[in-house]
JSON list of C-alpha atoms and ligand atoms in Angstrom, two decimals:
[
{"chain": "L", "resi": 362, "resn": "MET", "atom": "CA", "xyz": [85.09, 115.15, 107.58]},
{"chain": "L", "resi": 363, "resn": "ASN", "atom": "CA", "xyz": [85.17, 117.59, 110.47]},
{"chain": "L", "resi": 364, "resn": "ASP", "atom": "CA", "xyz": [84.93, 115.83, 113.81]},
{"chain": "L", "resi": 365, "resn": "ARG", "atom": "CA", "xyz": [83.28, 118.34, 116.14]},
{"chain": "L", "resi": 366, "resn": "ARG", "atom": "CA", "xyz": [84.53, 116.41, 119.17]},
{"chain": "L", "resi": 367, "resn": "SER", "atom": "CA", "xyz": [88.01, 117.72, 118.55]},
{"chain": "L", "resi": 368, "resn": "VAL", "atom": "CA", "xyz": [89.10, 120.45, 120.93]},
{"chain": "L", "resi": 369, "resn": "GLY", "atom": "CA", "xyz": [91.94, 122.89, 121.00]},
{"chain": "L", "resi": 370, "resn": "MET", "atom": "CA", "xyz": [93.12, 125.27, 118.33]},
{"chain": "L", "resi": 371, "resn": "LYS", "atom": "CA", "xyz": [92.13, 123.61, 115.10]},
{"chain": "L", "resi": 372, "resn": "ALA", "atom": "CA", "xyz": [92.91, 125.85, 112.13]},
{"chain": "L", "resi": 373, "resn": "ARG", "atom": "CA", "xyz": [89.87, 127.57, 110.63]},
{"chain": "L", "resi": 374, "resn": "GLU", "atom": "CA", "xyz": [88.39, 125.92, 107.53]},
{"chain": "L", "resi": 375, "resn": "SER", "atom": "CA", "xyz": [90.59, 122.85, 107.83]},
{"chain": "L", "resi": 376, "resn": "GLY", "atom": "CA", "xyz": [87.92, 120.17, 107.79]},
{"chain": "L", "resi": 377, "resn": "MET", "atom": "CA", "xyz": [88.32, 117.52, 105.12]},
{"chain": "L", "resi": 378, "resn": "PRO", "atom": "CA", "xyz": [86.01, 115.96, 102.52]},
{"chain": "L", "resi": 379, "resn": "GLU", "atom": "CA", "xyz": [86.02, 112.18, 102.04]},
{"chain": "L", "resi": 380, "resn": "ALA", "atom": "CA", "xyz": [89.52, 110.76, 101.49]},
{"chain": "L", "resi": 381, "resn": "SER", "atom": "CA", "xyz": [88.59, 109.26, 98.12]},
{"chain": "L", "resi": 382, "resn": "TYR", "atom": "CA", "xyz": [87.65, 112.74, 96.85]},
{"chain": "L", "resi": 383, "resn": "TRP", "atom": "CA", "xyz": [90.52, 114.64, 98.53]},
{"chain": "L", "resi": 384, "resn": "GLU", "atom": "CA", "xyz": [93.10, 112.29, 97.07]},
{"chain": "L", "resi": 385, "resn": "THR", "atom": "CA", "xyz": [91.98, 112.90, 93.48]},
{"chain": "L", "resi": 386, "resn": "PHE", "atom": "CA", "xyz": [93.56, 116.37, 93.73]},
{"chain": "L", "resi": 387, "resn": "PHE", "atom": "CA", "xyz": [97.17, 115.29, 94.22]},
{"chain": "L", "resi": 388, "resn": "ASN", "atom": "CA", "xyz": [100.05, 113.26, 92.86]},
{"chain": "L", "resi": 389, "resn": "PRO", "atom": "CA", "xyz": [101.87, 113.11, 96.21]},
{"chain": "L", "resi": 390, "resn": "SER", "atom": "CA", "xyz": [105.20, 111.60, 95.08]},
{"chain": "L", "resi": 391, "resn": "CYS", "atom": "CA", "xyz": [105.57, 114.05, 92.23]},
{"chain": "L", "resi": 392, "resn": "ILE", "atom": "CA", "xyz": [104.78, 117.04, 94.47]},
{"chain": "L", "resi": 393, "resn": "LEU", "atom": "CA", "xyz": [107.19, 115.91, 97.19]},
{"chain": "L", "resi": 394, "resn": "GLU", "atom": "CA", "xyz": [110.00, 115.27, 94.72]},
{"chain": "L", "resi": 395, "resn": "ARG", "atom": "CA", "xyz": [109.54, 118.64, 93.09]},
{"chain": "L", "resi": 396, "resn": "LEU", "atom": "CA", "xyz": [109.78, 120.26, 96.52]},
{"chain": "L", "resi": 397, "resn": "GLY", "atom": "CA", "xyz": [112.96, 118.33, 97.38]},
{"chain": "L", "resi": 398, "resn": "CYS", "atom": "CA", "xyz": [111.41, 116.05, 99.98]},
{"chain": "L", "resi": 399, "resn": "SER", "atom": "CA", "xyz": [113.23, 112.91, 98.87]},
{"chain": "L", "resi": 400, "resn": "GLY", "atom": "CA", "xyz": [116.48, 111.01, 99.37]},
{"chain": "L", "resi": 401, "resn": "PRO", "atom": "CA", "xyz": [118.87, 112.04, 102.14]},
{"chain": "L", "resi": 402, "resn": "CYS", "atom": "CA", "xyz": [116.87, 115.05, 103.41]},
{"chain": "L", "resi": 403, "resn": "GLY", "atom": "CA", "xyz": [116.81, 113.81, 107.02]},
{"chain": "L", "resi": 404, "resn": "ASP", "atom": "CA", "xyz": [113.73, 113.21, 109.11]},
{"chain": "L", "resi": 405, "resn": "VAL", "atom": "CA", "xyz": [110.47, 114.92, 108.15]},
{"chain": "L", "resi": 406, "resn": "VAL", "atom": "CA", "xyz": [107.87, 116.61, 110.32]},
{"chain": "L", "resi": 407, "resn": "GLU", "atom": "CA", "xyz": [104.37, 117.02, 108.86]},
{"chain": "L", "resi": 408, "resn": "PHE", "atom": "CA", "xyz": [102.01, 119.60, 110.35]},
{"chain": "L", "resi": 409, "resn": "GLY", "atom": "CA", "xyz": [98.37, 118.51, 109.93]},
{"chain": "L", "resi": 410, "resn": "CYS", "atom": "CA", "xyz": [98.74, 115.20, 108.08]},
{"chain": "L", "resi": 411, "resn": "GLY", "atom": "CA", "xyz": [95.04, 114.72, 107.33]},
{"chain": "L", "resi": 412, "resn": "TYR", "atom": "CA", "xyz": [94.42, 111.28, 105.82]},
{"chain": "L", "resi": 413, "resn": "GLY", "atom": "CA", "xyz": [98.17, 110.70, 105.37]},
{"chain": "L", "resi": 414, "resn": "THR", "atom": "CA", "xyz": [97.92, 111.58, 101.70]},
{"chain": "L", "resi": 415, "resn": "PHE", "atom": "CA", "xyz": [101.51, 112.84, 101.71]},
{"chain": "L", "resi": 416, "resn": "THR", "atom": "CA", "xyz": [102.80, 110.90, 104.71]},
{"chain": "L", "resi": 417, "resn": "ASN", "atom": "CA", "xyz": [103.15, 107.53, 102.99]},
{"chain": "L", "resi": 418, "resn": "ALA", "atom": "CA", "xyz": [104.67, 109.02, 99.87]},
{"chain": "L", "resi": 419, "resn": "ALA", "atom": "CA", "xyz": [107.23, 110.95, 101.96]},
{"chain": "L", "resi": 420, "resn": "ALA", "atom": "CA", "xyz": [108.09, 107.85, 103.98]},
{"chain": "L", "resi": 421, "resn": "GLN", "atom": "CA", "xyz": [108.78, 105.97, 100.75]},
{"chain": "L", "resi": 422, "resn": "LEU", "atom": "CA", "xyz": [110.90, 108.76, 99.26]},
{"chain": "L", "resi": 423, "resn": "ILE", "atom": "CA", "xyz": [113.19, 109.55, 102.19]},
{"chain": "L", "resi": 424, "resn": "ALA", "atom": "CA", "xyz": [115.75, 107.57, 104.16]},
{"chain": "L", "resi": 425, "resn": "GLY", "atom": "CA", "xyz": [114.63, 108.88, 107.57]},
{"chain": "L", "resi": 426, "resn": "ARG", "atom": "CA", "xyz": [111.44, 109.00, 109.63]},
{"chain": "L", "resi": 427, "resn": "VAL", "atom": "CA", "xyz": [108.24, 110.94, 109.13]},
{"chain": "L", "resi": 428, "resn": "TYR", "atom": "CA", "xyz": [106.75, 112.51, 112.27]},
{"chain": "L", "resi": 429, "resn": "ALA", "atom": "CA", "xyz": [103.15, 113.29, 111.33]},
{"chain": "L", "resi": 430, "resn": "MET", "atom": "CA", "xyz": [100.56, 114.96, 113.53]},
{"chain": "L", "resi": 431, "resn": "ASP", "atom": "CA", "xyz": [96.94, 115.98, 113.41]},
{"chain": "L", "resi": 432, "resn": "ILE", "atom": "CA", "xyz": [94.49, 117.38, 115.94]},
{"chain": "L", "resi": 433, "resn": "GLU", "atom": "CA", "xyz": [91.74, 115.05, 114.68]},
{"chain": "L", "resi": 434, "resn": "PRO", "atom": "CA", "xyz": [91.89, 111.51, 116.11]},
{"chain": "L", "resi": 435, "resn": "ALA", "atom": "CA", "xyz": [90.24, 110.11, 112.96]},
{"chain": "L", "resi": 436, "resn": "MET", "atom": "CA", "xyz": [93.01, 111.57, 110.80]},
{"chain": "L", "resi": 437, "resn": "VAL", "atom": "CA", "xyz": [95.70, 109.98, 112.93]},
{"chain": "L", "resi": 438, "resn": "VAL", "atom": "CA", "xyz": [93.90, 106.63, 112.73]},
{"chain": "L", "resi": 439, "resn": "ALA", "atom": "CA", "xyz": [93.65, 106.95, 108.94]},
{"chain": "L", "resi": 440, "resn": "THR", "atom": "CA", "xyz": [97.33, 107.85, 108.62]},
{"chain": "L", "resi": 441, "resn": "THR", "atom": "CA", "xyz": [98.46, 105.01, 110.88]},
{"chain": "L", "resi": 442, "resn": "ARG", "atom": "CA", "xyz": [96.27, 102.51, 109.05]},
{"chain": "L", "resi": 443, "resn": "LYS", "atom": "CA", "xyz": [97.60, 103.61, 105.69]},
{"chain": "L", "resi": 444, "resn": "ALA", "atom": "CA", "xyz": [101.21, 103.28, 106.91]},
{"chain": "L", "resi": 445, "resn": "SER", "atom": "CA", "xyz": [100.57, 99.83, 108.27]},
{"chain": "L", "resi": 446, "resn": "GLU", "atom": "CA", "xyz": [98.82, 98.66, 105.09]},
{"chain": "L", "resi": 447, "resn": "ALA", "atom": "CA", "xyz": [101.84, 99.81, 103.10]},
{"chain": "L", "resi": 448, "resn": "GLY", "atom": "CA", "xyz": [104.23, 98.11, 105.54]},
{"chain": "L", "resi": 449, "resn": "LEU", "atom": "CA", "xyz": [105.98, 101.40, 106.34]},
{"chain": "L", "resi": 450, "resn": "ALA", "atom": "CA", "xyz": [107.81, 101.33, 109.67]},
{"chain": "L", "resi": 451, "resn": "ASN", "atom": "CA", "xyz": [109.24, 104.85, 109.46]},
{"chain": "L", "resi": 452, "resn": "ILE", "atom": "CA", "xyz": [105.98, 106.76, 110.07]},
{"chain": "L", "resi": 453, "resn": "PHE", "atom": "CA", "xyz": [105.17, 108.04, 113.58]},
{"chain": "L", "resi": 454, "resn": "ALA", "atom": "CA", "xyz": [101.73, 109.62, 113.62]},
{"chain": "L", "resi": 455, "resn": "GLU", "atom": "CA", "xyz": [100.32, 111.26, 116.73]},
{"chain": "L", "resi": 456, "resn": "GLU", "atom": "CA", "xyz": [97.26, 113.18, 117.83]},
{"chain": "L", "resi": 457, "resn": "ARG", "atom": "CA", "xyz": [98.58, 116.61, 118.64]},
{"chain": "L", "resi": 458, "resn": "ASP", "atom": "CA", "xyz": [97.57, 120.27, 118.51]},
{"chain": "L", "resi": 459, "resn": "PHE", "atom": "CA", "xyz": [100.60, 122.00, 117.06]},
{"chain": "L", "resi": 460, "resn": "VAL", "atom": "CA", "xyz": [99.17, 125.45, 117.80]},
{"chain": "L", "resi": 461, "resn": "ALA", "atom": "CA", "xyz": [98.80, 124.74, 121.51]},
{"chain": "L", "resi": 462, "resn": "SER", "atom": "CA", "xyz": [101.79, 122.41, 121.98]},
{"chain": "L", "resi": 463, "resn": "GLY", "atom": "CA", "xyz": [104.13, 122.72, 119.00]},
{"chain": "L", "resi": 464, "resn": "CYS", "atom": "CA", "xyz": [105.23, 119.64, 117.09]},
{"chain": "L", "resi": 465, "resn": "GLY", "atom": "CA", "xyz": [106.92, 117.97, 120.06]},
{"chain": "L", "resi": 466, "resn": "ARG", "atom": "CA", "xyz": [110.27, 117.34, 118.36]},
{"chain": "L", "resi": 467, "resn": "PRO", "atom": "CA", "xyz": [113.55, 118.77, 119.69]},
{"chain": "L", "resi": 468, "resn": "ASP", "atom": "CA", "xyz": [115.10, 121.98, 118.33]},
{"chain": "L", "resi": 469, "resn": "GLY", "atom": "CA", "xyz": [117.07, 121.51, 115.12]},
{"chain": "L", "resi": 470, "resn": "SER", "atom": "CA", "xyz": [116.19, 117.82, 114.85]},
{"chain": "L", "resi": 471, "resn": "VAL", "atom": "CA", "xyz": [114.67, 117.36, 111.40]},
{"chain": "L", "resi": 472, "resn": "GLY", "atom": "CA", "xyz": [115.70, 118.08, 107.83]},
{"chain": "L", "resi": 473, "resn": "TYR", "atom": "CA", "xyz": [112.33, 118.83, 106.28]},
{"chain": "L", "resi": 474, "resn": "ALA", "atom": "CA", "xyz": [109.01, 120.34, 107.40]},
{"chain": "L", "resi": 475, "resn": "LEU", "atom": "CA", "xyz": [105.80, 119.85, 105.40]},
{"chain": "L", "resi": 476, "resn": "LEU", "atom": "CA", "xyz": [103.20, 122.63, 105.57]},
{"chain": "L", "resi": 477, "resn": "PHE", "atom": "CA", "xyz": [100.64, 121.42, 103.06]},
{"chain": "L", "resi": 478, "resn": "ASN", "atom": "CA", "xyz": [97.22, 123.08, 102.82]},
{"chain": "L", "resi": 479, "resn": "ILE", "atom": "CA", "xyz": [97.53, 124.60, 106.30]},
{"chain": "L", "resi": 480, "resn": "LEU", "atom": "CA", "xyz": [98.88, 128.17, 106.06]},
{"chain": "L", "resi": 481, "resn": "HIS", "atom": "CA", "xyz": [95.39, 129.69, 106.00]},
{"chain": "L", "resi": 482, "resn": "ILE", "atom": "CA", "xyz": [95.63, 129.17, 109.78]},
{"chain": "L", "resi": 483, "resn": "GLU", "atom": "CA", "xyz": [94.97, 132.14, 112.09]},
{"chain": "L", "resi": 484, "resn": "ASN", "atom": "CA", "xyz": [98.66, 132.60, 112.96]},
{"chain": "L", "resi": 485, "resn": "PRO", "atom": "CA", "xyz": [100.77, 131.47, 110.01]},
{"chain": "L", "resi": 486, "resn": "VAL", "atom": "CA", "xyz": [103.94, 133.20, 111.24]},
{"chain": "L", "resi": 487, "resn": "GLY", "atom": "CA", "xyz": [103.68, 131.33, 114.56]},
{"chain": "L", "resi": 488, "resn": "LEU", "atom": "CA", "xyz": [103.43, 128.02, 112.69]},
{"chain": "L", "resi": 489, "resn": "LEU", "atom": "CA", "xyz": [106.36, 128.91, 110.44]},
{"chain": "L", "resi": 490, "resn": "ARG", "atom": "CA", "xyz": [108.40, 129.84, 113.54]},
{"chain": "L", "resi": 491, "resn": "GLU", "atom": "CA", "xyz": [107.68, 126.39, 114.96]},
{"chain": "L", "resi": 492, "resn": "ALA", "atom": "CA", "xyz": [108.83, 124.84, 111.66]},
{"chain": "L", "resi": 493, "resn": "ARG", "atom": "CA", "xyz": [112.02, 126.92, 111.84]},
{"chain": "L", "resi": 494, "resn": "ARG", "atom": "CA", "xyz": [112.65, 125.85, 115.43]},
{"chain": "L", "resi": 495, "resn": "VAL", "atom": "CA", "xyz": [112.48, 122.15, 114.67]},
{"chain": "L", "resi": 496, "resn": "LEU", "atom": "CA", "xyz": [114.59, 122.32, 111.50]},
{"chain": "L", "resi": 497, "resn": "ALA", "atom": "CA", "xyz": [118.34, 121.85, 111.54]},
{"chain": "L", "resi": 498, "resn": "PRO", "atom": "CA", "xyz": [120.30, 124.71, 109.93]},
{"chain": "L", "resi": 499, "resn": "GLY", "atom": "CA", "xyz": [119.98, 124.30, 106.16]},
{"chain": "L", "resi": 500, "resn": "GLY", "atom": "CA", "xyz": [116.76, 122.32, 106.61]},
{"chain": "L", "resi": 501, "resn": "THR", "atom": "CA", "xyz": [113.88, 122.83, 104.21]},
{"chain": "L", "resi": 502, "resn": "VAL", "atom": "CA", "xyz": [110.23, 123.85, 104.47]},
{"chain": "L", "resi": 503, "resn": "GLY", "atom": "CA", "xyz": [107.92, 122.71, 101.67]},
{"chain": "L", "resi": 504, "resn": "ILE", "atom": "CA", "xyz": [104.64, 124.60, 101.34]},
{"chain": "L", "resi": 505, "resn": "ILE", "atom": "CA", "xyz": [101.71, 123.98, 99.03]},
{"chain": "L", "resi": 506, "resn": "HIS", "atom": "CA", "xyz": [98.33, 125.60, 98.94]},
{"chain": "L", "resi": 507, "resn": "TRP", "atom": "CA", "xyz": [95.28, 126.08, 96.75]},
{"chain": "L", "resi": 508, "resn": "ARG", "atom": "CA", "xyz": [95.72, 128.51, 93.88]},
{"chain": "L", "resi": 509, "resn": "THR", "atom": "CA", "xyz": [94.06, 131.91, 94.12]},
{"chain": "L", "resi": 510, "resn": "ASP", "atom": "CA", "xyz": [94.17, 132.76, 90.39]},
{"chain": "L", "resi": 511, "resn": "ILE", "atom": "CA", "xyz": [91.63, 130.18, 89.18]},
{"chain": "L", "resi": 512, "resn": "PRO", "atom": "CA", "xyz": [88.43, 128.65, 90.52]},
{"chain": "L", "resi": 513, "resn": "THR", "atom": "CA", "xyz": [89.24, 125.47, 92.47]},
{"chain": "L", "resi": 514, "resn": "PRO", "atom": "CA", "xyz": [87.03, 122.55, 93.52]},
{"chain": "L", "resi": 515, "resn": "ARG", "atom": "CA", "xyz": [88.00, 122.90, 97.23]},
{"chain": "L", "resi": 516, "resn": "GLY", "atom": "CA", "xyz": [90.12, 125.10, 99.45]},
{"chain": "L", "resi": 517, "resn": "PRO", "atom": "CA", "xyz": [89.63, 127.84, 102.03]},
{"chain": "L", "resi": 518, "resn": "SER", "atom": "CA", "xyz": [87.53, 130.95, 101.35]},
{"chain": "L", "resi": 519, "resn": "PRO", "atom": "CA", "xyz": [89.17, 133.58, 99.16]},
{"chain": "L", "resi": 520, "resn": "ASP", "atom": "CA", "xyz": [89.53, 136.05, 102.03]},
{"chain": "L", "resi": 521, "resn": "ILE", "atom": "CA", "xyz": [91.80, 133.72, 104.02]},
{"chain": "L", "resi": 522, "resn": "ARG", "atom": "CA", "xyz": [93.46, 131.79, 101.18]},
{"chain": "L", "resi": 523, "resn": "PRO", "atom": "CA", "xyz": [97.12, 132.83, 101.03]},
{"chain": "L", "resi": 524, "resn": "THR", "atom": "CA", "xyz": [99.18, 133.39, 97.89]},
{"chain": "L", "resi": 525, "resn": "SER", "atom": "CA", "xyz": [102.69, 132.00, 97.54]},
{"chain": "L", "resi": 526, "resn": "GLU", "atom": "CA", "xyz": [104.04, 135.55, 97.91]},
{"chain": "L", "resi": 527, "resn": "GLN", "atom": "CA", "xyz": [102.20, 136.02, 101.21]},
{"chain": "L", "resi": 528, "resn": "CYS", "atom": "CA", "xyz": [103.56, 132.72, 102.49]},
{"chain": "L", "resi": 529, "resn": "ARG", "atom": "CA", "xyz": [107.06, 133.72, 101.44]},
{"chain": "L", "resi": 530, "resn": "SER", "atom": "CA", "xyz": [106.77, 136.96, 103.36]},
{"chain": "L", "resi": 531, "resn": "TRP", "atom": "CA", "xyz": [105.38, 135.17, 106.46]},
{"chain": "L", "resi": 532, "resn": "GLY", "atom": "CA", "xyz": [108.26, 132.68, 106.19]},
{"chain": "L", "resi": 533, "resn": "GLU", "atom": "CA", "xyz": [110.77, 135.51, 106.07]},
{"chain": "L", "resi": 534, "resn": "ALA", "atom": "CA", "xyz": [109.10, 137.09, 109.12]},
{"chain": "L", "resi": 535, "resn": "ALA", "atom": "CA", "xyz": [109.62, 133.75, 110.87]},
{"chain": "L", "resi": 536, "resn": "GLY", "atom": "CA", "xyz": [113.34, 133.72, 110.06]},
{"chain": "L", "resi": 537, "resn": "LEU", "atom": "CA", "xyz": [113.29, 131.46, 107.01]},
{"chain": "L", "resi": 538, "resn": "GLU", "atom": "CA", "xyz": [115.00, 132.14, 103.68]},
{"chain": "L", "resi": 539, "resn": "PHE", "atom": "CA", "xyz": [113.30, 132.01, 100.31]},
{"chain": "L", "resi": 540, "resn": "VAL", "atom": "CA", "xyz": [114.62, 129.25, 98.03]},
{"chain": "L", "resi": 541, "resn": "ARG", "atom": "CA", "xyz": [112.17, 129.10, 95.11]},
{"chain": "L", "resi": 542, "resn": "TYR", "atom": "CA", "xyz": [108.60, 129.06, 93.91]},
{"chain": "L", "resi": 543, "resn": "GLU", "atom": "CA", "xyz": [107.97, 125.61, 92.48]},
{"chain": "L", "resi": 544, "resn": "PRO", "atom": "CA", "xyz": [105.48, 125.18, 89.63]},
{"chain": "L", "resi": 545, "resn": "LEU", "atom": "CA", "xyz": [103.58, 121.96, 90.32]},
{"chain": "L", "resi": 546, "resn": "CYS", "atom": "CA", "xyz": [103.14, 120.57, 86.83]},
{"chain": "L", "resi": 547, "resn": "CYS", "atom": "CA", "xyz": [101.66, 117.39, 88.28]},
{"chain": "L", "resi": 548, "resn": "CYS", "atom": "CA", "xyz": [98.92, 119.25, 90.13]},
{"chain": "L", "resi": 549, "resn": "SER", "atom": "CA", "xyz": [96.24, 121.47, 88.60]},
{"chain": "L", "resi": 550, "resn": "TRP", "atom": "CA", "xyz": [95.05, 123.30, 91.69]},
{"chain": "L", "resi": 551, "resn": "HIS", "atom": "CA", "xyz": [98.08, 124.10, 93.84]},
{"chain": "L", "resi": 552, "resn": "TRP", "atom": "CA", "xyz": [101.21, 126.21, 93.93]},
{"chain": "L", "resi": 553, "resn": "GLY", "atom": "CA", "xyz": [104.49, 125.22, 95.64]},
{"chain": "L", "resi": 554, "resn": "LEU", "atom": "CA", "xyz": [107.09, 127.14, 97.64]},
{"chain": "L", "resi": 555, "resn": "VAL", "atom": "CA", "xyz": [110.44, 126.06, 99.09]},
{"chain": "L", "resi": 556, "resn": "MET", "atom": "CA", "xyz": [112.13, 127.92, 101.95]},
{"chain": "L", "resi": 557, "resn": "LYS", "atom": "CA", "xyz": [114.98, 126.97, 104.25]},
{"chain": "L", "resi": 558, "resn": "ARG", "atom": "CA", "xyz": [116.37, 127.61, 107.68]},
{"chain": "L", "resi": 559, "resn": "PRO", "atom": "CA", "xyz": [119.59, 129.62, 107.28]},
{"chain": "Y", "resi": 1788, "resn": "SAM", "atom": "C1", "xyz": [93.22, 120.90, 104.93]},
{"chain": "Y", "resi": 1788, "resn": "SAM", "atom": "S1", "xyz": [93.81, 119.55, 105.86]},
{"chain": "Y", "resi": 1788, "resn": "SAM", "atom": "C2", "xyz": [95.34, 119.14, 105.00]},
{"chain": "Y", "resi": 1788, "resn": "SAM", "atom": "C3", "xyz": [95.86, 117.77, 105.32]},
{"chain": "Y", "resi": 1788, "resn": "SAM", "atom": "C4", "xyz": [97.17, 117.38, 104.64]},
{"chain": "Y", "resi": 1788, "resn": "SAM", "atom": "N1", "xyz": [98.22, 118.30, 104.99]},
{"chain": "Y", "resi": 1788, "resn": "SAM", "atom": "C5", "xyz": [96.97, 117.32, 103.16]},
{"chain": "Y", "resi": 1788, "resn": "SAM", "atom": "O1", "xyz": [97.36, 118.30, 102.48]},
{"chain": "Y", "resi": 1788, "resn": "SAM", "atom": "O2", "xyz": [96.44, 116.31, 102.66]},
{"chain": "Y", "resi": 1788, "resn": "SAM", "atom": "C6", "xyz": [94.43, 120.31, 107.34]},
{"chain": "Y", "resi": 1788, "resn": "SAM", "atom": "C7", "xyz": [94.65, 119.32, 108.46]},
{"chain": "Y", "resi": 1788, "resn": "SAM", "atom": "O3", "xyz": [95.25, 120.02, 109.57]},
{"chain": "Y", "resi": 1788, "resn": "SAM", "atom": "C8", "xyz": [94.67, 119.55, 110.75]},
{"chain": "Y", "resi": 1788, "resn": "SAM", "atom": "N2", "xyz": [94.81, 120.60, 111.78]},
{"chain": "Y", "resi": 1788, "resn": "SAM", "atom": "C9", "xyz": [94.18, 121.79, 111.83]},
{"chain": "Y", "resi": 1788, "resn": "SAM", "atom": "N3", "xyz": [94.56, 122.48, 112.92]},
{"chain": "Y", "resi": 1788, "resn": "SAM", "atom": "C10", "xyz": [95.46, 121.71, 113.58]},
{"chain": "Y", "resi": 1788, "resn": "SAM", "atom": "C11", "xyz": [96.19, 121.87, 114.79]},
{"chain": "Y", "resi": 1788, "resn": "SAM", "atom": "N4", "xyz": [96.08, 123.00, 115.52]},
{"chain": "Y", "resi": 1788, "resn": "SAM", "atom": "N5", "xyz": [97.03, 120.88, 115.19]},
{"chain": "Y", "resi": 1788, "resn": "SAM", "atom": "C12", "xyz": [97.15, 119.74, 114.42]},
{"chain": "Y", "resi": 1788, "resn": "SAM", "atom": "N6", "xyz": [96.46, 119.53, 113.27]},
{"chain": "Y", "resi": 1788, "resn": "SAM", "atom": "C13", "xyz": [95.63, 120.51, 112.85]},
{"chain": "Y", "resi": 1788, "resn": "SAM", "atom": "C14", "xyz": [93.21, 119.27, 110.37]},
{"chain": "Y", "resi": 1788, "resn": "SAM", "atom": "O4", "xyz": [92.60, 118.39, 111.28]},
{"chain": "Y", "resi": 1788, "resn": "SAM", "atom": "C15", "xyz": [93.37, 118.70, 108.96]},
{"chain": "Y", "resi": 1788, "resn": "SAM", "atom": "O5", "xyz": [93.46, 117.30, 108.97]}
]
């Protein structure tokens, strides 16, 4: 779904197919746990939450709050509805353009930032800088994206689809430290990367 009424600086090629199709690609809890987004990791900020595919799972795995945002009103509605159906009171979803206005949270205020399927954006280093800003020292960034080494059923065009190595280098340019590449055994189509704020 790609609501053409949305304005602002929506990332290129970030429209979504139907939720029921999109959600066949992921095992959200497994991915989040493998990337260390669980337990006492502090509050979480999620850039471009889409249907809330990972939002609910994160809210169930962590002790803190999940601040989720999306530029598309329909995505925020879907995420909020999903949270309410699951009875999760620690999800705060808002309509927001993080390119134009950042994520809206104070400096150093969260323990984890989720950048899932979004770093094909026009200015990935700018987005990673915003993630660094909002993280407390020692805080973590979890990144996943579509693999480039095999054909995949969805994902951005090959010319803008980043590899994990490219994302690592953009993260380092934004002042983050490499932690590890994370093989996602529970996911056929994606790679994982963990970085942290020094
Ligand atoms: C490919 S989807 C991924 C959604 C979710 N992260 C996931 O992996 O299921 C990218 C999402 O980012 C949102 N998005 C794109 N540009 C944005 C911006 N500038 N500000 C906020 N959200 C944005 C899109 O509306 C879309 O829902």
